[in-house]
Amino acid sequence: MALPQPHSPSWSAFFEEQSSAARDERLQRFYAAETLDPDTPIANAPLVAMDFETTGLDPAQDEIISIGIVPLSLSRIFCRDSSYWVVRPTRQLDEDSIVIHGITHSEIAAAPDLERILEELLAALEGKLAVVHYHPIERNFLTNALHQRIGEGIQFPLIDTMILERRILEYQKGLLDRLLRRPSEPIRLGHCRARYHLPHYQPHHALTDALATAELLQAQIFHHFSPETPVGELWC
Amino acid sequence: MQTEQLEIAAFLAKTPPFDGLSEEALNGLASQVEVTYFRAGSDILNLADPIHDLFVVRSGAVETFRRTGELHNRLAEGGIFGQMGLMMNERVRYPVKALEDTLLYCVPVDLFKDYCDRYETFADYFEGEATSLLQRAVESHHDKNDLTSVQVKELLTRPMISVAGDVSVRQAAQIMGEQHITSLLIVERTHRPGGEAVGLTGLITDQDLRKRIIAQGRSLDTPVAAVMSEDMITLDRNAYVFEAILTMLRHHVHHLPVLDRGEPIGVLSLLDVVRHESQSSLLMVRSIFGQPDREALAQIAQQSRAVFVRMVKEDANSQMIGSAMAVIGRSFKQRLLELAEAELGPPPAPYCFLALGSMARNEQLIYTDQDNALVFNERYDAKAHGEYFDRLARFVSDGLVECGYSYCEGGIMATNPEWRMTLSEWKARFGEWIDNPNPQALLHASIFFDLDGVWGRTRWAQELVRFIASKTRNNRRFLACLARNALNRTPPLGFFKDFVVEKGGQHANSINLKRRGTAPLTDVIRVHALAVGSRAANSFERLDDVMDSELLPDGKGREIRDALEYIAMVRIRHQAWQIETGNTVNNNIQPEQLSSFERRNLKEAFQVLSNAQSFLKYRYNSNIPLR
């Protein structure tokens, strides 16, 4: 399945096709929701920042263990409507990852399987444009998890603040930098935030990272794009 | 569903007043805040916009401004703003700008109010702040005079006056004379697509005229371009006043042309700076008491107009302006009495100097005459002491005229032996007016019954106020007459609710806002106030007493208050405008000078007066019991 490319309006065609092609009722409903026109100015787009914590970085091996969701618009981030779930992976948690995200075995043991919260998760995403930092994690882990559970994956448009940051840095780089192939500046979430004078937040908590990503997007748009920038130029 | 926002909660936990909340309350709050980012230099809140949140600076820094555009405060991480707007009328009171890239946590208004209700320490923090508002208003007088925060453009209160270079020196001098200015800008106007460009070519001052024309015997037909200064030091409109002073000192100049994006917009003179420095009403009162003689008092009296205009610009209400001007007027009287006693020797008998009318009511404006009187006790002997007090009264009265308070045409002044009486004589006179309310008595009652002791044994004035209140309260006959008297001046509304303007004379086509508006409203209020035994003199305070007594139907008191405030403010703003444009100050306004919105409101206010007069007629009809 080929993913639609930036500037192409085909996300809506893809959603329309999937609303009948998907077998799972929850996915049908998700795809049937109204999709955002690529010409919509970012200021008018309903957005939702999302972050996953995983047991590792390989979507084929590792699994999601927590999900943070924070809805926002370009001007406001709405913590009141945010969500956070810890979900139980099918495989054992190794000690290394516990050190990173701080979620313990007992929390995991008490947590539901991802399928039990799928309906809620899709409802939070429905009709909104998702915002993530480093999209391969969210895109691949979610679709794999669904394949594993209901036999089909999921795809939707995403704004990746890491991709935006790379574009911004490339643009800012002088010709000389490019000719000399000077190394790029780091583009981890914390590094990006520091460039916009955003405060340091403790990383690796899905809800905090979602909030951090939401703030970063606002900063990036106000500094380098405009409230009028069409979402089609930002999503992937 | 509420989810814990760890970072937000952790930050608020160390930020007052949130640090006083329990962990549970704090987490609840943190999970409901909204977050927003502003790039350095962008506007966060604009004046008078609706405001829906309390803002906490999470990172970065913001600047808050006064209505006048002056910097009010700088807030960094942990700083809080928006509370005043939320507690007053949910409108932005202090505009806010991002000084640096700034991240804000926003507490929505319903949540803010809910937390104020539920958590005492939280509410105390904000309410404590609100009660110090008054204090801050006083402090702000210091801020206003802070040369480091006021910009040059705020001192330019009149439009630029300029001429072309080929204008003769004679014409230039005439213009300067007419406009009361000591310097004139010479400009060159060129037309270009999109409008006219104005270039500054020179400046000519009083001194230049003396040194370069008169002293050298040159012709008055010389074009100004031949004698003007060409290489001038200029200032940008956004420069601060202290920079202006430094520039003047460094270059030994008293006039600095001010530019807006390269084009001249006016001249700042040393005098403007000095005047700015001495304009606040508090400073003015202080300096009144520092003046050594009548001449010096008359000199600084000229500043009271500037104080008045400034208060209007700072959006003071009529009560604030009225009482500030009354305090200034009272201070002049007090200082004059001090000076008179110093000159004439100590008084041979104790006395109390009374202010009457608008000054006593704390409703004084700029264009006003003096009403005053003297009270003695039984030790007073007209034969032995009369001459001293005659001279004292004359000293004060003449001094007041020099300070801009004209003589009372009706002769209600302490210089008039008729208005110099002992306490018991005053009571007898007041009693007579109340028992025998003929037209003359009623006229006097409406002036003398608004009284205030300004000097000497001021408790005698209080005794007179108590006496009047006890004699008039529920006095049906007197009140009926006073009520009828209060109907003499009607609002300027015609049959079809349109304005009725003066037909002829100097003020044709205008409305006298005092005679047809504030004065009859004050009269109506006085009747009600005396009926309920109020001892207040200020109309707004009298209305409070009247409303407490439930004499008026529900909501009527409020309506009268709003109408009085509205008409008074139109009158005040009109006078401020007259002062600023160099016109004669009066109470006459032409309806076509008003916007349609103002006209509509003014008509509505006059309608309230009309209704209040009808009610007066009915309420104090002598056939109806008062209570």
CSV table of C-alpha atoms in Angstrom, one decimal, chain A residues 69-70 74-85 120 193 195-203 205 207-208 211 215 218-220 222-224, chain B residues 1-8 30-40 52-53 55 58-60 77 100-103 105-106 108-111:
chain,number,residue,atom,x,y,z
A,69,ILE,CA,-2.7,12.3,23.5
A,70,VAL,CA,-3.2,16.1,23.8
A,74,LEU,CA,-2.5,26.5,16.7
A,75,SER,CA,-3.3,28.9,19.4
A,76,ARG,CA,-4.1,26.7,22.4
A,77,ILE,CA,-3.2,23.3,23.8
A,78,PHE,CA,-6.1,21.8,25.7
A,79,CYS,CA,-4.8,19.6,28.6
A,80,ARG,CA,-8.3,19.3,29.9
A,81,ASP,CA,-9.1,16.9,27.0
A,82,SER,CA,-5.9,14.9,27.1
A,83,SER,CA,-5.6,11.2,27.5
A,84,TYR,CA,-3.0,8.8,28.8
A,85,TRP,CA,-3.0,5.0,28.7
A,120,GLU,CA,-11.2,5.4,22.8
A,193,ARG,CA,12.5,22.9,21.9
A,195,ARG,CA,16.0,26.4,19.8
A,196,TYR,CA,12.6,28.0,20.4
A,197,HIS,CA,13.4,28.8,24.1
A,198,LEU,CA,10.8,26.2,25.3
A,199,PRO,CA,11.5,24.9,28.8
A,200,HIS,CA,13.1,21.6,29.5
A,201,TYR,CA,10.6,18.9,30.2
A,202,GLN,CA,11.6,15.5,31.5
A,203,PRO,CA,11.4,13.2,28.4
A,205,HIS,CA,6.6,10.1,29.5
A,207,LEU,CA,1.8,12.5,27.9
A,208,THR,CA,4.6,15.0,28.6
A,211,LEU,CA,2.5,18.1,25.3
A,215,GLU,CA,4.3,23.3,22.1
A,218,GLN,CA,3.2,26.1,17.8
A,219,ALA,CA,6.7,27.5,18.1
A,220,GLN,CA,7.8,26.2,14.7
A,222,PHE,CA,5.0,31.1,14.6
A,223,HIS,CA,8.7,31.3,13.8
A,224,HIS,CA,9.0,29.7,10.4
B,1,MET,CA,-11.1,12.2,31.7
B,2,GLN,CA,-8.5,14.0,33.7
B,3,THR,CA,-4.9,13.0,33.2
B,4,GLU,CA,-2.0,14.2,35.3
B,5,GLN,CA,0.2,16.7,33.6
B,6,LEU,CA,3.4,16.1,35.5
B,7,GLU,CA,5.5,18.9,34.1
B,8,ILE,CA,2.8,21.5,34.6
B,30,ALA,CA,-2.6,21.3,36.2
B,31,SER,CA,-4.7,18.8,34.2
B,32,GLN,CA,-7.0,21.5,33.1
B,33,VAL,CA,-4.7,24.4,32.0
B,34,GLU,CA,-4.3,25.4,28.5
B,35,VAL,CA,-0.9,26.1,26.9
B,36,THR,CA,0.1,28.6,24.3
B,37,TYR,CA,3.3,29.9,22.8
B,38,PHE,CA,4.2,33.4,21.7
B,39,ARG,CA,7.1,34.5,19.6
B,40,ALA,CA,9.2,37.4,21.0
B,52,HIS,CA,-10.9,34.4,29.6
B,53,ASP,CA,-7.8,33.2,31.4
B,55,PHE,CA,-1.9,33.6,32.6
B,58,ARG,CA,6.2,29.2,32.1
B,59,SER,CA,9.2,30.4,30.3
B,60,GLY,CA,10.4,33.6,28.6
B,77,GLU,CA,9.1,32.8,34.6
B,100,GLU,CA,11.1,37.0,24.6
B,101,ASP,CA,9.8,33.8,23.1
B,102,THR,CA,7.3,32.9,25.8
B,103,LEU,CA,5.3,29.8,26.8
B,105,TYR,CA,0.0,28.3,31.0
B,106,CYS,CA,-3.5,29.6,30.9
B,108,PRO,CA,-9.5,29.3,32.2
B,109,VAL,CA,-11.7,31.8,34.0
B,110,ASP,CA,-14.3,29.3,35.3
B,111,LEU,CA,-11.5,27.2,36.8
